[in-house]
Amino acid sequence: MKNIYSLFLILLSCSLSMQAQSGKQKKADRLYKDFAYLEATDVYKELIENEYNVTYNSKKLGDTYMMLRSPENAVFYYGDIIEDTTVSSEYYYKYAQALRGVKRYDESRQWLRKYLESGKQSDEIQTMLNKDEYKSKATYKLKSSDFNSEFSDFGVFVKDDQVYFVSARAQHVNVKDKTYSWNGEPFLDIYVLDKASGNVSPIGGDVNTKLHDGPAVVSPDGNTIYFTRNNYLGNKEGKRDKEKTNHLKLYSATNSGNGWAEVKELVFNSNEYSVGHPSLSSDGKTLYFTSDMPNGFGGTDIYMVSVDENGNFGTPENLGEPVNTEFDETFPFMDTDGTLYFSSNGHAGLGLFDIFRMTEEDGIENLGEPVNSNMDDFAYFQVSDSKEGYISTNREGGSDDIFVFNKLNPLILKGQVTDAVNGSPIAAATVRLMDENKKEIAFLETDEEGNYETEIARDKKFPVEAKEIEYETFEGEISTMDSDEKEEMIYDIELSPVKDVEYLAEIDNIYFDFDKSNIRPDAATELDKLVALMKDEYPELVIEIGSHTDRRGTNSYNEKLAERRAKSTYDYLVSKGISEDRIVEFKGYGETKPAIDCDRCSEKDHQLNRRSMFSVVKME
């Protein structure tokens, strides 16, 4: 009886323990479903410590940490179960994303490959695998804004020196009834920084509520504000969807002079999906926004809708490819030059969310570092007719912060390649720029005027090499350090001609008949080329002449014959207008310096040895 009673107690204890764990499981999943991620982490950890549904709960805990934008923790829990054969391939992608968030890029690519190998088709992921370098044509100088708080701050819009942004700081208002269970911070409100005074205060009027409000954008005429808010109007929360989610919606309000009033819901909102992140074109006639409405490309997409002069809207249009992907695109911003900026986790990038730009000319471009990091970077905004702008990021850990940037357009490098002696432009010269590892990054060719031009990064040093076949190779260094105030940099290059007049004048050797010293017609043609070179291209060129014979005849005879040939060559050049002081010497070498060193020479060999040669004495 004792044994049976003991067994009963053990079974009862196990049953009660299982019931307790089952209850915790339901609690954890309910918290996750209700977006109470901070609380959910504690319960999932307890379940894992008690070895209850370890694989499932490790997955959910990894998901929870990704929602909390804590990839370092997500990597730990995903890594514990990723080799489990029962794990869905979607977690290969999630794990790869988390790895990217902690800069383990090689491992991230390995799991992206496994994701594709599992049968998933994705052009975006294939691009992520193929691309590992991200650079922007512009240069961005970033610093943390001085109006950040200890809570989340993000989503800047500037109008008339008023900086609108979103914050969870709960400033100048009573403490909220409750904090946001997602991350434990207060609900978001819209704040305004007055740049003149530096004062920050909640936006005036009827915009902020007890739920989330922001980000916002103001129309060009200053009369209308469009902003994101939870489904809440007239001090009353709106209808939730079947999953009990209160979706984001877009609202408008009118400038009453004392604040924003007459809050209205935009017509394309829905209780079944979210709409948010408004941005206007510079003329105010197009509103861009983010939504996960049905029939999109996946996740959240970027849309546009026309706005007429009476504030009426057309039909929203999905921007489509290549902007939108199967993943998430958010926070659109249309610059005055027609460039669309947006944030995405579906395009190849450095971190969780990166900022991209889209133009018809360049397509999709990742802005690279320092704009992007391994974490979330989003909400790009640039002040009109200014280099100043703002991004939002959580790169420093914890809550989102606002960073101010100074955008410098690409530095234009231009210059002229000229002859170091006569200053003439050199066409078709090649100019190569290298990086710090001597890897070629630009290969340029000069035009007819010797000019070259390219875009070049700032705050760097570039080894440079210039060549042309008739000139000695030039090597130097271009520095773009401290170039913030410059739009272009001039770097002229002078090439020194090779010290070979025959090569420069493109002349053949000056040959003589057997036992003769007169200038033959064919030799005169070649000497005329030398005359043109000395007169037209290098008027300061100074040369010397050396003449030679073949090996027939005595040494003494050949020496005198060579001297006569040198004198004939000299006389011909002088007769054509070359100053005597530009030929410092004309000398005969007889047979002592043959072109063809032979014992039994052919007639052809003999002819090649009967010649006059030239060398450069001075070229300045």
Coordinates of C-alpha atoms in Angstrom, one line a residue:
M1 CA 0.0 0.0 0.0
K2 CA 2.9 2.4 0.8
N3 CA 4.4 1.9 -2.6
I4 CA 1.0 2.5 -4.3
Y5 CA 0.5 5.6 -2.2
S6 CA 4.0 7.0 -3.0
L7 CA 3.4 6.4 -6.8
F8 CA 0.1 8.2 -6.5
L9 CA 1.8 11.2 -4.9
I10 CA 4.5 11.3 -7.6
L11 CA 1.9 11.1 -10.4
L12 CA -0.2 13.8 -8.7
S13 CA 2.9 16.0 -8.3
C14 CA 3.9 15.6 -12.0
S15 CA 0.3 16.3 -13.1
L16 CA 0.2 19.5 -11.0
S17 CA 3.6 20.5 -12.3
M18 CA 2.5 19.9 -15.9
Q19 CA -0.6 21.9 -15.3
A20 CA 1.4 24.8 -13.9
Q21 CA 3.8 24.8 -16.9
S22 CA 0.8 24.6 -19.2
G23 CA -0.7 27.6 -17.5
K24 CA 2.6 29.5 -17.9
Q25 CA 2.7 28.6 -21.5
K26 CA -0.7 30.1 -22.1
K27 CA 0.3 33.2 -20.3
A28 CA 3.5 33.6 -22.2
D29 CA 1.7 33.2 -25.6
R30 CA -1.1 35.5 -24.5
L31 CA 1.4 38.2 -23.6
Y32 CA 3.2 37.7 -26.9
K33 CA 0.0 38.0 -28.8
D34 CA -0.9 41.2 -26.9
F35 CA 2.5 42.7 -27.8
A36 CA 3.6 42.6 -24.1
Y37 CA 7.0 41.5 -25.2
L38 CA 8.9 42.8 -22.1
E39 CA 6.7 40.7 -19.8
A40 CA 6.6 37.7 -22.1
T41 CA 10.4 37.3 -22.0
D42 CA 10.4 36.5 -18.3
V43 CA 7.7 33.8 -18.7
Y44 CA 9.4 32.2 -21.7
K45 CA 12.7 32.1 -19.8
E46 CA 11.0 30.3 -16.9
L47 CA 9.5 27.7 -19.2
I48 CA 12.9 27.0 -20.8
E49 CA 14.6 26.8 -17.4
N50 CA 12.0 24.2 -16.4
E51 CA 12.7 22.3 -19.7
Y52 CA 9.2 22.7 -20.9
N53 CA 8.6 22.9 -24.7
V54 CA 12.2 24.1 -25.0
T55 CA 12.4 24.2 -28.8
Y56 CA 9.1 26.1 -29.1
N57 CA 9.8 28.5 -26.3
S58 CA 13.3 29.2 -27.5
K59 CA 11.9 30.1 -30.9
K60 CA 9.3 32.4 -29.3
L61 CA 11.8 34.0 -27.0
G62 CA 14.0 34.7 -30.0
D63 CA 11.0 36.2 -31.7
T64 CA 10.3 38.3 -28.7
Y65 CA 13.8 39.7 -28.5
M66 CA 13.7 40.5 -32.2
M67 CA 10.5 42.5 -31.6
L68 CA 12.3 44.3 -28.7
R69 CA 15.2 44.9 -31.2
S70 CA 17.7 43.0 -29.2
P71 CA 19.4 40.8 -31.7
E72 CA 22.2 39.8 -29.3
N73 CA 19.7 38.0 -27.2
A74 CA 17.7 36.6 -30.2
V75 CA 20.9 35.1 -31.6
F76 CA 21.5 33.2 -28.4
Y77 CA 18.0 31.6 -28.3
Y78 CA 17.7 31.0 -32.0
G79 CA 21.2 29.4 -32.0
D80 CA 20.1 26.9 -29.3
I81 CA 17.5 25.3 -31.6
I82 CA 18.4 26.2 -35.1
E83 CA 19.9 22.8 -35.9
D84 CA 16.7 21.0 -34.7
T85 CA 15.3 19.2 -37.7
T86 CA 11.8 20.1 -36.6
V87 CA 12.4 23.9 -36.9
S88 CA 10.7 25.6 -39.8
S89 CA 12.9 27.1 -42.5
E90 CA 11.5 30.5 -41.8
Y91 CA 13.7 30.5 -38.7
Y92 CA 16.8 30.2 -41.0
Y93 CA 15.9 33.6 -42.2
K94 CA 15.1 35.0 -38.7
Y95 CA 18.4 33.7 -37.4
A96 CA 20.3 35.2 -40.4
Q97 CA 18.6 38.6 -39.6
A98 CA 19.6 38.4 -36.0
L99 CA 23.2 37.5 -36.9
R100 CA 23.3 40.5 -39.2
G101 CA 22.2 42.6 -36.2
V102 CA 25.3 41.5 -34.3
K103 CA 27.6 42.0 -37.3
R104 CA 28.2 38.2 -37.9
Y105 CA 27.8 38.7 -41.6
D106 CA 29.5 35.5 -42.9
E107 CA 27.3 33.3 -40.6
S108 CA 24.2 35.3 -41.7
R109 CA 24.9 34.5 -45.3
Q110 CA 25.3 30.8 -44.5
W111 CA 21.8 30.7 -43.0
L112 CA 20.4 32.8 -45.9
R113 CA 21.7 30.1 -48.2
K114 CA 20.1 27.4 -46.2
Y115 CA 16.9 29.3 -46.4
L116 CA 17.0 29.3 -50.2
E117 CA 18.2 25.7 -50.3
S118 CA 15.1 24.7 -48.3
G119 CA 13.0 25.6 -51.4
K120 CA 12.2 29.2 -50.7
Q121 CA 12.5 31.5 -53.7
S122 CA 13.6 35.1 -53.1
D123 CA 15.3 37.5 -55.4
E124 CA 15.9 39.9 -52.5
I125 CA 17.7 37.3 -50.4
Q126 CA 19.8 36.3 -53.4
T127 CA 20.9 39.9 -53.7
M128 CA 21.8 40.0 -50.0
L129 CA 24.1 37.0 -50.7
N130 CA 25.7 38.6 -53.7
K131 CA 26.3 42.1 -52.3
D132 CA 28.6 42.9 -49.4
E133 CA 29.7 46.5 -50.0
Y134 CA 27.4 49.5 -49.5
K135 CA 28.4 53.0 -50.3
S136 CA 26.6 56.3 -50.9
K137 CA 27.6 58.8 -53.5
A138 CA 27.0 61.5 -50.9
T139 CA 29.0 61.9 -47.6
Y140 CA 27.1 62.1 -44.4
K141 CA 28.5 63.5 -41.1
L142 CA 26.4 62.4 -38.2
K143 CA 26.0 63.3 -34.5
S144 CA 23.5 62.5 -31.9
S145 CA 20.9 65.3 -31.5
D146 CA 20.9 67.4 -28.3
F147 CA 17.1 66.9 -27.8
N148 CA 17.1 63.2 -27.3
S149 CA 15.7 61.8 -24.1
E150 CA 16.2 58.6 -22.2
F151 CA 13.1 57.2 -23.9
S152 CA 12.4 56.6 -27.6
D153 CA 12.8 59.7 -29.9
F154 CA 12.4 59.4 -33.7
G155 CA 10.7 60.6 -36.8
V156 CA 11.7 64.2 -37.5
F157 CA 9.9 66.6 -39.8
V158 CA 11.0 70.3 -40.0
K159 CA 8.8 73.2 -41.0
D160 CA 9.7 76.9 -40.5
D161 CA 12.4 76.2 -37.9
Q162 CA 9.9 74.0 -36.0
V163 CA 11.2 70.5 -35.5
Y164 CA 8.4 68.0 -35.1
F165 CA 9.3 64.6 -33.7
V166 CA 7.9 61.6 -31.9
S167 CA 8.9 60.8 -28.3
A168 CA 7.9 58.6 -25.3
R169 CA 9.3 61.2 -22.9
A170 CA 5.8 62.1 -21.4
Q171 CA 7.0 65.7 -21.0
H172 CA 4.8 68.5 -19.6
V173 CA 1.8 66.1 -19.2
N174 CA 0.5 63.9 -16.4
V175 CA 2.0 60.5 -16.2
K176 CA 0.2 58.2 -18.6
D177 CA -2.4 55.9 -17.2
K178 CA -0.3 53.0 -18.3
T179 CA 3.0 52.3 -20.1
Y180 CA 3.2 50.6 -23.4
S181 CA 3.5 46.9 -22.6
W182 CA 5.6 46.2 -25.8
N183 CA 8.7 47.9 -24.3
G184 CA 7.7 49.3 -20.9
E185 CA 8.0 53.0 -22.1
P186 CA 5.1 55.5 -22.1
F187 CA 3.0 55.8 -25.2
L188 CA 4.3 58.0 -28.0
D189 CA 3.3 61.7 -28.5
I190 CA 4.3 64.3 -31.0
Y191 CA 6.6 67.1 -29.7
V192 CA 7.9 70.3 -31.3
L193 CA 11.4 71.8 -30.8
D194 CA 11.6 75.5 -31.5
K195 CA 15.1 75.9 -33.0
A196 CA 15.4 79.5 -32.1
S197 CA 14.8 79.0 -28.3
G198 CA 15.7 75.4 -28.0
N199 CA 12.4 74.7 -26.1
V200 CA 10.7 71.3 -26.5
S201 CA 7.0 71.0 -25.9
P202 CA 4.1 68.7 -26.8
I203 CA 2.4 69.7 -30.0
G204 CA -0.5 72.1 -29.4
G205 CA -4.2 71.3 -30.0
D206 CA -6.0 68.0 -30.3
V207 CA -3.3 65.7 -31.8
N208 CA -1.9 63.9 -28.8
T209 CA -4.0 61.2 -27.1
K210 CA -3.5 58.6 -24.4
L211 CA -2.4 56.1 -27.1
H212 CA 0.4 56.4 -29.8
D213 CA 0.6 59.5 -31.8
G214 CA 3.1 60.3 -34.6
P215 CA 5.1 60.7 -36.7
A216 CA 3.7 63.7 -38.6
V217 CA 4.1 65.9 -41.6
V218 CA 2.8 69.4 -42.3
S219 CA 1.5 70.6 -45.7
P220 CA 3.6 73.2 -47.6
D221 CA 1.1 76.0 -46.8
G222 CA 1.2 75.1 -43.1
N223 CA -2.6 74.7 -42.8
T224 CA -2.8 70.9 -42.5
I225 CA -1.0 68.3 -40.5
Y226 CA -1.1 64.6 -41.3
F227 CA -0.1 62.2 -38.6
T228 CA -0.1 58.6 -37.5
R229 CA -2.2 57.5 -34.5
N230 CA -3.7 54.3 -33.0
N231 CA -7.4 53.9 -34.0
Y232 CA -8.6 56.6 -31.7
L233 CA -10.9 59.5 -32.4
G234 CA -13.1 61.8 -30.3
N235 CA -11.6 60.5 -27.1
K236 CA -12.8 57.1 -28.0
E237 CA -10.8 54.0 -29.0
G238 CA -11.9 52.6 -32.3
K239 CA -12.8 49.0 -33.3
R240 CA -10.1 46.4 -33.1
D241 CA -9.7 43.6 -35.7
K242 CA -10.5 39.9 -35.0
E243 CA -7.1 39.5 -33.4
K244 CA -8.0 42.3 -31.1
T245 CA -5.3 44.6 -32.6
N246 CA -5.8 48.3 -32.5
H247 CA -4.3 49.3 -35.9
L248 CA -2.5 52.5 -36.8
K249 CA -4.4 55.0 -38.9
L250 CA -3.6 58.3 -40.6
Y251 CA -5.4 61.5 -39.5
S252 CA -5.4 65.1 -40.5
A253 CA -5.9 68.3 -38.5
T254 CA -6.2 72.0 -39.3
N255 CA -4.1 74.8 -38.0
S256 CA -6.3 77.0 -35.9
G257 CA -3.7 79.5 -34.9
N258 CA -3.6 78.2 -31.3
G259 CA -2.9 74.6 -32.2
W260 CA -4.2 71.8 -34.4
A261 CA -8.0 71.1 -34.4
E262 CA -10.7 69.4 -36.4
V263 CA -9.0 66.0 -36.3
K264 CA -10.3 63.8 -39.2
E265 CA -9.6 60.2 -40.2
L266 CA -8.4 59.7 -43.7
V267 CA -10.7 57.8 -46.0
F268 CA -8.4 54.9 -46.9
N269 CA -7.8 53.8 -43.3
S270 CA -9.2 50.4 -42.1
N271 CA -9.8 48.6 -38.9
E272 CA -8.3 45.5 -40.5
Y273 CA -4.8 46.8 -41.4
S274 CA -2.4 49.7 -40.5
V275 CA -1.7 52.9 -42.3
G276 CA 1.1 55.3 -41.1
H277 CA 4.3 57.1 -41.6
P278 CA 3.0 60.0 -43.7
S279 CA 5.3 62.1 -46.0
L280 CA 4.4 64.7 -48.6
S281 CA 5.9 65.7 -51.9
S282 CA 7.3 69.2 -52.0
D283 CA 4.2 70.6 -53.7
G284 CA 1.9 68.8 -51.3
K285 CA 0.0 67.1 -54.0
T286 CA 1.1 63.5 -53.2
L287 CA 1.0 61.8 -49.9
Y288 CA 3.3 58.8 -49.3
F289 CA 2.7 56.3 -46.5
T290 CA 3.3 52.8 -45.2
S291 CA 0.7 50.1 -45.0
D292 CA 0.2 46.4 -44.7
M293 CA -3.1 46.5 -46.6
P294 CA -4.1 43.4 -48.6
N295 CA -2.6 42.6 -52.0
G296 CA 0.8 44.1 -51.2
F297 CA 4.2 42.6 -51.9
G298 CA 4.5 41.3 -48.3
G299 CA 5.0 42.8 -44.9
T300 CA 4.5 46.5 -45.1
D301 CA 4.8 48.4 -48.4
I302 CA 5.1 52.0 -49.4
Y303 CA 2.1 53.6 -51.1
M304 CA 1.3 57.0 -52.7
V305 CA -2.0 58.8 -53.1
S306 CA -2.9 62.1 -54.8
V307 CA -4.2 65.1 -52.7
D308 CA -6.2 67.8 -54.5
E309 CA -6.5 71.4 -53.6
N310 CA -9.6 70.7 -51.4
G311 CA -7.8 68.0 -49.4
N312 CA -9.6 65.1 -51.2
F313 CA -7.7 61.9 -51.9
G314 CA -7.4 59.7 -55.0
T315 CA -6.9 55.9 -54.9
P316 CA -3.8 54.7 -53.1
E317 CA -1.2 53.1 -55.3
N318 CA 1.4 50.6 -54.3
L319 CA 4.9 51.9 -55.4
G320 CA 5.7 48.3 -56.5
E321 CA 9.1 47.0 -57.4
P322 CA 11.9 47.7 -57.0
V323 CA 11.0 49.7 -53.9
N324 CA 8.7 47.1 -52.2
T325 CA 9.8 43.6 -51.4
E326 CA 8.3 40.5 -49.7
F327 CA 9.5 41.9 -46.4
D328 CA 9.0 45.4 -44.8
E329 CA 9.4 48.9 -46.3
T330 CA 8.6 51.8 -44.0
F331 CA 9.1 55.6 -43.4
P332 CA 9.1 57.1 -46.9
F333 CA 10.5 60.5 -47.6
M334 CA 10.3 62.3 -51.0
D335 CA 13.1 64.8 -51.4
T336 CA 12.7 68.0 -53.4
D337 CA 14.8 66.6 -56.2
G338 CA 12.5 63.6 -56.7
T339 CA 14.6 61.1 -54.7
L340 CA 12.6 58.7 -52.6
Y341 CA 14.2 57.6 -49.3
F342 CA 12.8 54.8 -47.2
S343 CA 13.8 52.1 -44.7
S344 CA 13.7 48.4 -45.4
N345 CA 14.7 45.0 -44.1
G346 CA 14.0 43.4 -47.4
H347 CA 16.9 44.9 -49.5
A348 CA 20.5 44.0 -49.0
G349 CA 22.0 46.0 -46.2
L350 CA 24.1 46.2 -43.1
G351 CA 21.6 45.7 -40.3
L352 CA 18.0 45.0 -39.3
F353 CA 16.5 48.0 -41.1
D354 CA 18.6 50.1 -43.4
I355 CA 17.9 53.4 -45.2
F356 CA 17.8 53.4 -49.0
R357 CA 17.3 55.9 -51.8
M358 CA 15.6 55.3 -55.1
T359 CA 16.1 57.3 -58.3
E360 CA 15.3 56.5 -61.9
E361 CA 19.0 57.0 -62.7
D362 CA 20.6 54.9 -60.0
G363 CA 17.8 52.5 -58.9
I364 CA 17.9 51.3 -55.3
E365 CA 21.0 52.4 -53.4
N366 CA 21.9 51.6 -49.8
L367 CA 23.2 54.7 -48.1
G368 CA 25.9 52.7 -46.4
E369 CA 27.8 53.8 -43.3
P370 CA 27.6 56.0 -41.3
V371 CA 23.9 56.4 -42.0
N372 CA 23.3 52.7 -41.7
S373 CA 24.5 50.4 -38.9
N374 CA 23.9 46.8 -37.8
M375 CA 20.8 47.8 -36.0
D376 CA 17.6 49.7 -37.1
D377 CA 18.1 52.9 -39.1
F378 CA 15.0 54.7 -40.4
A379 CA 13.0 57.9 -40.8
Y380 CA 15.3 59.8 -43.1
F381 CA 14.4 63.5 -43.5
Q382 CA 16.3 66.3 -45.1
V383 CA 15.6 70.0 -44.7
S384 CA 14.7 71.8 -47.9
D385 CA 17.5 73.8 -49.5
S386 CA 19.9 72.7 -46.8
K387 CA 22.6 70.1 -46.1
E388 CA 21.0 69.4 -42.7
G389 CA 18.8 66.4 -42.1
Y390 CA 17.9 63.7 -39.5
I391 CA 17.7 60.0 -39.2
S392 CA 16.5 57.8 -36.4
T393 CA 18.4 54.8 -35.0
N394 CA 18.8 52.4 -32.1
R395 CA 22.4 51.7 -32.9
E396 CA 23.6 52.8 -29.4
G397 CA 21.4 50.2 -27.7
G398 CA 18.1 50.6 -25.9
S399 CA 15.6 53.2 -27.2
D400 CA 15.6 55.0 -30.5
D401 CA 17.5 58.2 -30.9
I402 CA 17.5 61.0 -33.4
F403 CA 20.8 61.8 -35.2
V404 CA 21.5 65.0 -37.1
F405 CA 23.4 64.8 -40.3
N406 CA 25.3 67.1 -42.6
K407 CA 24.9 65.8 -46.1
L408 CA 27.8 66.6 -48.4
N409 CA 27.2 66.0 -52.1
P410 CA 29.8 63.9 -53.9
L411 CA 33.1 65.7 -54.3
I412 CA 33.9 66.3 -57.9
L413 CA 37.5 65.6 -58.7
K414 CA 38.7 67.3 -62.0
G415 CA 42.0 68.2 -63.5
Q416 CA 44.0 68.5 -66.7
V417 CA 46.9 66.4 -67.7
T418 CA 49.6 68.4 -69.5
D419 CA 53.1 68.1 -70.9
A420 CA 55.5 69.2 -68.2
V421 CA 57.8 70.8 -70.8
N422 CA 55.5 72.8 -73.1
G423 CA 52.3 72.8 -71.1
S424 CA 50.3 71.3 -73.9
P425 CA 47.2 69.2 -73.0
I426 CA 47.7 65.5 -73.3
A427 CA 44.7 63.6 -74.8
A428 CA 44.0 59.9 -74.2
A429 CA 46.2 59.9 -71.0
T430 CA 45.0 57.4 -68.4
V431 CA 44.4 58.4 -64.8
R432 CA 44.0 55.6 -62.2
L433 CA 42.8 56.1 -58.6
M434 CA 43.5 53.5 -56.0
D435 CA 42.3 52.9 -52.5
E436 CA 44.5 52.4 -49.4
N437 CA 45.1 48.8 -50.5
K438 CA 46.3 49.9 -54.0
K439 CA 43.1 48.4 -55.5
E440 CA 41.9 50.4 -58.5
I441 CA 38.7 52.2 -57.9
A442 CA 38.6 54.5 -61.0
F443 CA 40.1 54.3 -64.5
L444 CA 39.8 57.6 -66.4
E445 CA 40.9 58.8 -69.8
T446 CA 41.5 62.4 -70.7
D447 CA 39.6 64.2 -73.5
E448 CA 41.1 66.2 -76.3
E449 CA 41.9 69.0 -74.0
G450 CA 43.6 66.7 -71.5
N451 CA 40.7 67.0 -69.0
Y452 CA 39.4 64.3 -66.7
E453 CA 36.6 64.3 -64.1
T454 CA 35.0 61.9 -61.6
E455 CA 33.3 61.7 -58.2
I456 CA 35.5 60.9 -55.2
A457 CA 34.9 60.2 -51.5
R458 CA 35.7 62.7 -48.9
D459 CA 38.1 62.4 -45.9
K460 CA 40.4 59.9 -47.7
K461 CA 43.7 59.7 -49.4
F462 CA 44.0 58.1 -52.8
P463 CA 47.2 57.1 -54.6
V464 CA 47.0 58.3 -58.2
E465 CA 48.8 57.1 -61.4
A466 CA 48.8 58.8 -64.8
K467 CA 50.3 57.5 -68.0
E468 CA 50.6 58.2 -71.7
I469 CA 52.8 56.2 -74.1
E470 CA 55.1 59.1 -74.9
Y471 CA 55.5 60.2 -71.2
E472 CA 57.0 58.9 -68.1
T473 CA 54.6 57.4 -65.5
F474 CA 53.4 59.9 -62.9
E475 CA 52.7 58.8 -59.3
G476 CA 51.2 60.9 -56.6
E477 CA 48.5 61.2 -53.9
I478 CA 45.2 63.0 -53.8
S479 CA 43.9 63.9 -50.3
T480 CA 40.3 64.9 -49.8
M481 CA 40.7 65.5 -46.0
D482 CA 39.0 68.6 -44.7
S483 CA 37.0 69.1 -47.9
D484 CA 33.6 69.7 -46.3
E485 CA 33.3 73.2 -47.7
K486 CA 34.3 72.2 -51.2
E487 CA 32.0 71.0 -54.0
E488 CA 35.0 70.2 -56.3
M489 CA 38.7 69.7 -56.1
I490 CA 41.2 70.5 -58.9
Y491 CA 44.2 68.1 -59.3
D492 CA 46.3 68.9 -62.3
I493 CA 49.0 66.5 -63.5
E494 CA 52.1 67.2 -65.5
L495 CA 53.7 64.4 -67.4
S496 CA 57.4 64.5 -68.3
P497 CA 58.1 63.4 -71.9
V498 CA 60.3 60.3 -72.3
K499 CA 63.9 61.3 -73.1
D500 CA 63.8 59.8 -76.6
V501 CA 63.4 62.3 -79.5
E502 CA 63.1 59.6 -82.1
Y503 CA 60.2 58.1 -80.3
L504 CA 58.6 61.4 -79.6
A505 CA 58.9 62.6 -83.2
E506 CA 58.0 59.1 -84.5
I507 CA 60.9 59.1 -86.8
D508 CA 62.8 56.2 -88.2
N509 CA 66.6 56.2 -88.1
I510 CA 68.5 58.4 -90.5
Y511 CA 70.3 56.0 -92.9
F512 CA 73.1 56.7 -95.4
D513 CA 74.3 55.0 -98.5
F514 CA 77.6 53.0 -98.6
D515 CA 80.6 55.4 -98.2
K516 CA 78.3 58.5 -98.5
S517 CA 77.5 61.3 -96.1
N518 CA 74.8 63.2 -98.0
I519 CA 71.2 63.3 -96.6
R520 CA 69.0 61.0 -98.7
P521 CA 65.4 62.0 -99.5
D522 CA 64.0 59.3 -97.1
A523 CA 66.3 60.6 -94.3
A524 CA 65.2 64.2 -95.1
T525 CA 61.6 63.2 -94.5
E526 CA 62.5 61.8 -91.1
L527 CA 64.6 64.8 -90.2
D528 CA 61.7 67.1 -91.0
K529 CA 59.7 65.3 -88.3
L530 CA 62.5 66.1 -85.8
V531 CA 62.5 69.7 -87.0
A532 CA 58.7 70.0 -86.3
L533 CA 59.1 68.4 -82.9
M534 CA 61.9 70.9 -81.9
K535 CA 60.1 73.9 -83.3
D536 CA 56.4 73.3 -82.5
E537 CA 56.3 71.1 -79.5
Y538 CA 59.6 71.5 -77.6
P539 CA 61.2 74.9 -78.5
E540 CA 63.7 74.5 -75.7
L541 CA 64.7 71.0 -76.5
V542 CA 68.5 70.6 -76.8
I543 CA 70.0 67.5 -78.5
E544 CA 73.2 65.9 -79.6
I545 CA 73.9 63.9 -82.8
G546 CA 75.8 60.7 -83.0
S547 CA 76.6 59.1 -86.4
H548 CA 77.9 55.6 -87.3
T549 CA 79.3 53.5 -90.1
D550 CA 79.3 49.8 -91.1
R551 CA 82.4 47.7 -90.6
R552 CA 83.8 47.9 -94.0
G553 CA 86.9 50.1 -94.3
T554 CA 89.6 51.0 -91.8
N555 CA 88.8 52.4 -88.3
S556 CA 90.4 55.7 -89.1
Y557 CA 88.5 56.1 -92.4
N558 CA 85.2 55.1 -90.8
E559 CA 85.7 57.6 -88.0
K560 CA 86.1 60.5 -90.4
L561 CA 83.2 59.2 -92.5
A562 CA 81.0 59.2 -89.4
E563 CA 82.0 62.7 -88.6
R564 CA 81.0 63.9 -92.1
R565 CA 77.6 62.2 -91.6
A566 CA 77.1 63.9 -88.2
K567 CA 78.0 67.2 -89.8
S568 CA 75.6 66.7 -92.7
T569 CA 72.8 65.9 -90.2
Y570 CA 73.7 69.0 -88.2
D571 CA 73.8 71.2 -91.3
Y572 CA 70.4 69.9 -92.4
L573 CA 68.7 70.7 -89.1
V574 CA 70.3 74.2 -89.0
S575 CA 69.2 74.8 -92.6
K576 CA 65.7 74.2 -91.5
G577 CA 65.8 76.8 -88.8
I578 CA 67.1 74.9 -85.7
S579 CA 69.4 77.2 -83.7
E580 CA 73.0 76.0 -83.5
D581 CA 73.0 76.3 -79.7
R582 CA 70.3 73.7 -79.5
I583 CA 72.6 71.1 -81.0
V584 CA 75.4 70.9 -78.4
E585 CA 77.4 68.2 -80.2
F586 CA 77.6 66.3 -83.4
K587 CA 80.0 63.4 -83.2
G588 CA 81.1 60.5 -85.3
Y589 CA 81.6 57.1 -83.7
G590 CA 82.8 55.2 -86.7
E591 CA 82.1 51.5 -86.4
T592 CA 82.6 51.3 -82.6
K593 CA 78.8 51.3 -81.7
P594 CA 77.1 49.1 -84.3
A595 CA 73.4 48.6 -84.2
I596 CA 74.0 45.0 -85.5
D597 CA 77.0 43.4 -83.9
C598 CA 78.0 40.9 -86.6
D599 CA 81.2 39.3 -88.0
R600 CA 79.9 38.3 -91.3
C601 CA 77.3 41.0 -91.9
S602 CA 74.7 40.9 -94.6
E603 CA 74.0 44.0 -96.7
K604 CA 70.9 44.6 -94.6
D605 CA 73.1 44.5 -91.5
H606 CA 75.5 47.0 -93.0
Q607 CA 72.6 49.4 -93.9
L608 CA 71.3 49.3 -90.3
N609 CA 74.7 50.3 -89.1
R610 CA 75.0 53.3 -91.4
R611 CA 72.9 55.8 -89.4
S612 CA 72.6 59.0 -87.4
M613 CA 71.1 58.9 -83.9
F614 CA 69.9 61.6 -81.5
S615 CA 69.8 62.0 -77.7
V616 CA 68.3 64.5 -75.4
V617 CA 70.6 66.9 -73.6
K618 CA 68.0 69.2 -72.0
M619 CA 64.2 69.2 -72.1
E620 CA 62.7 71.9 -69.9

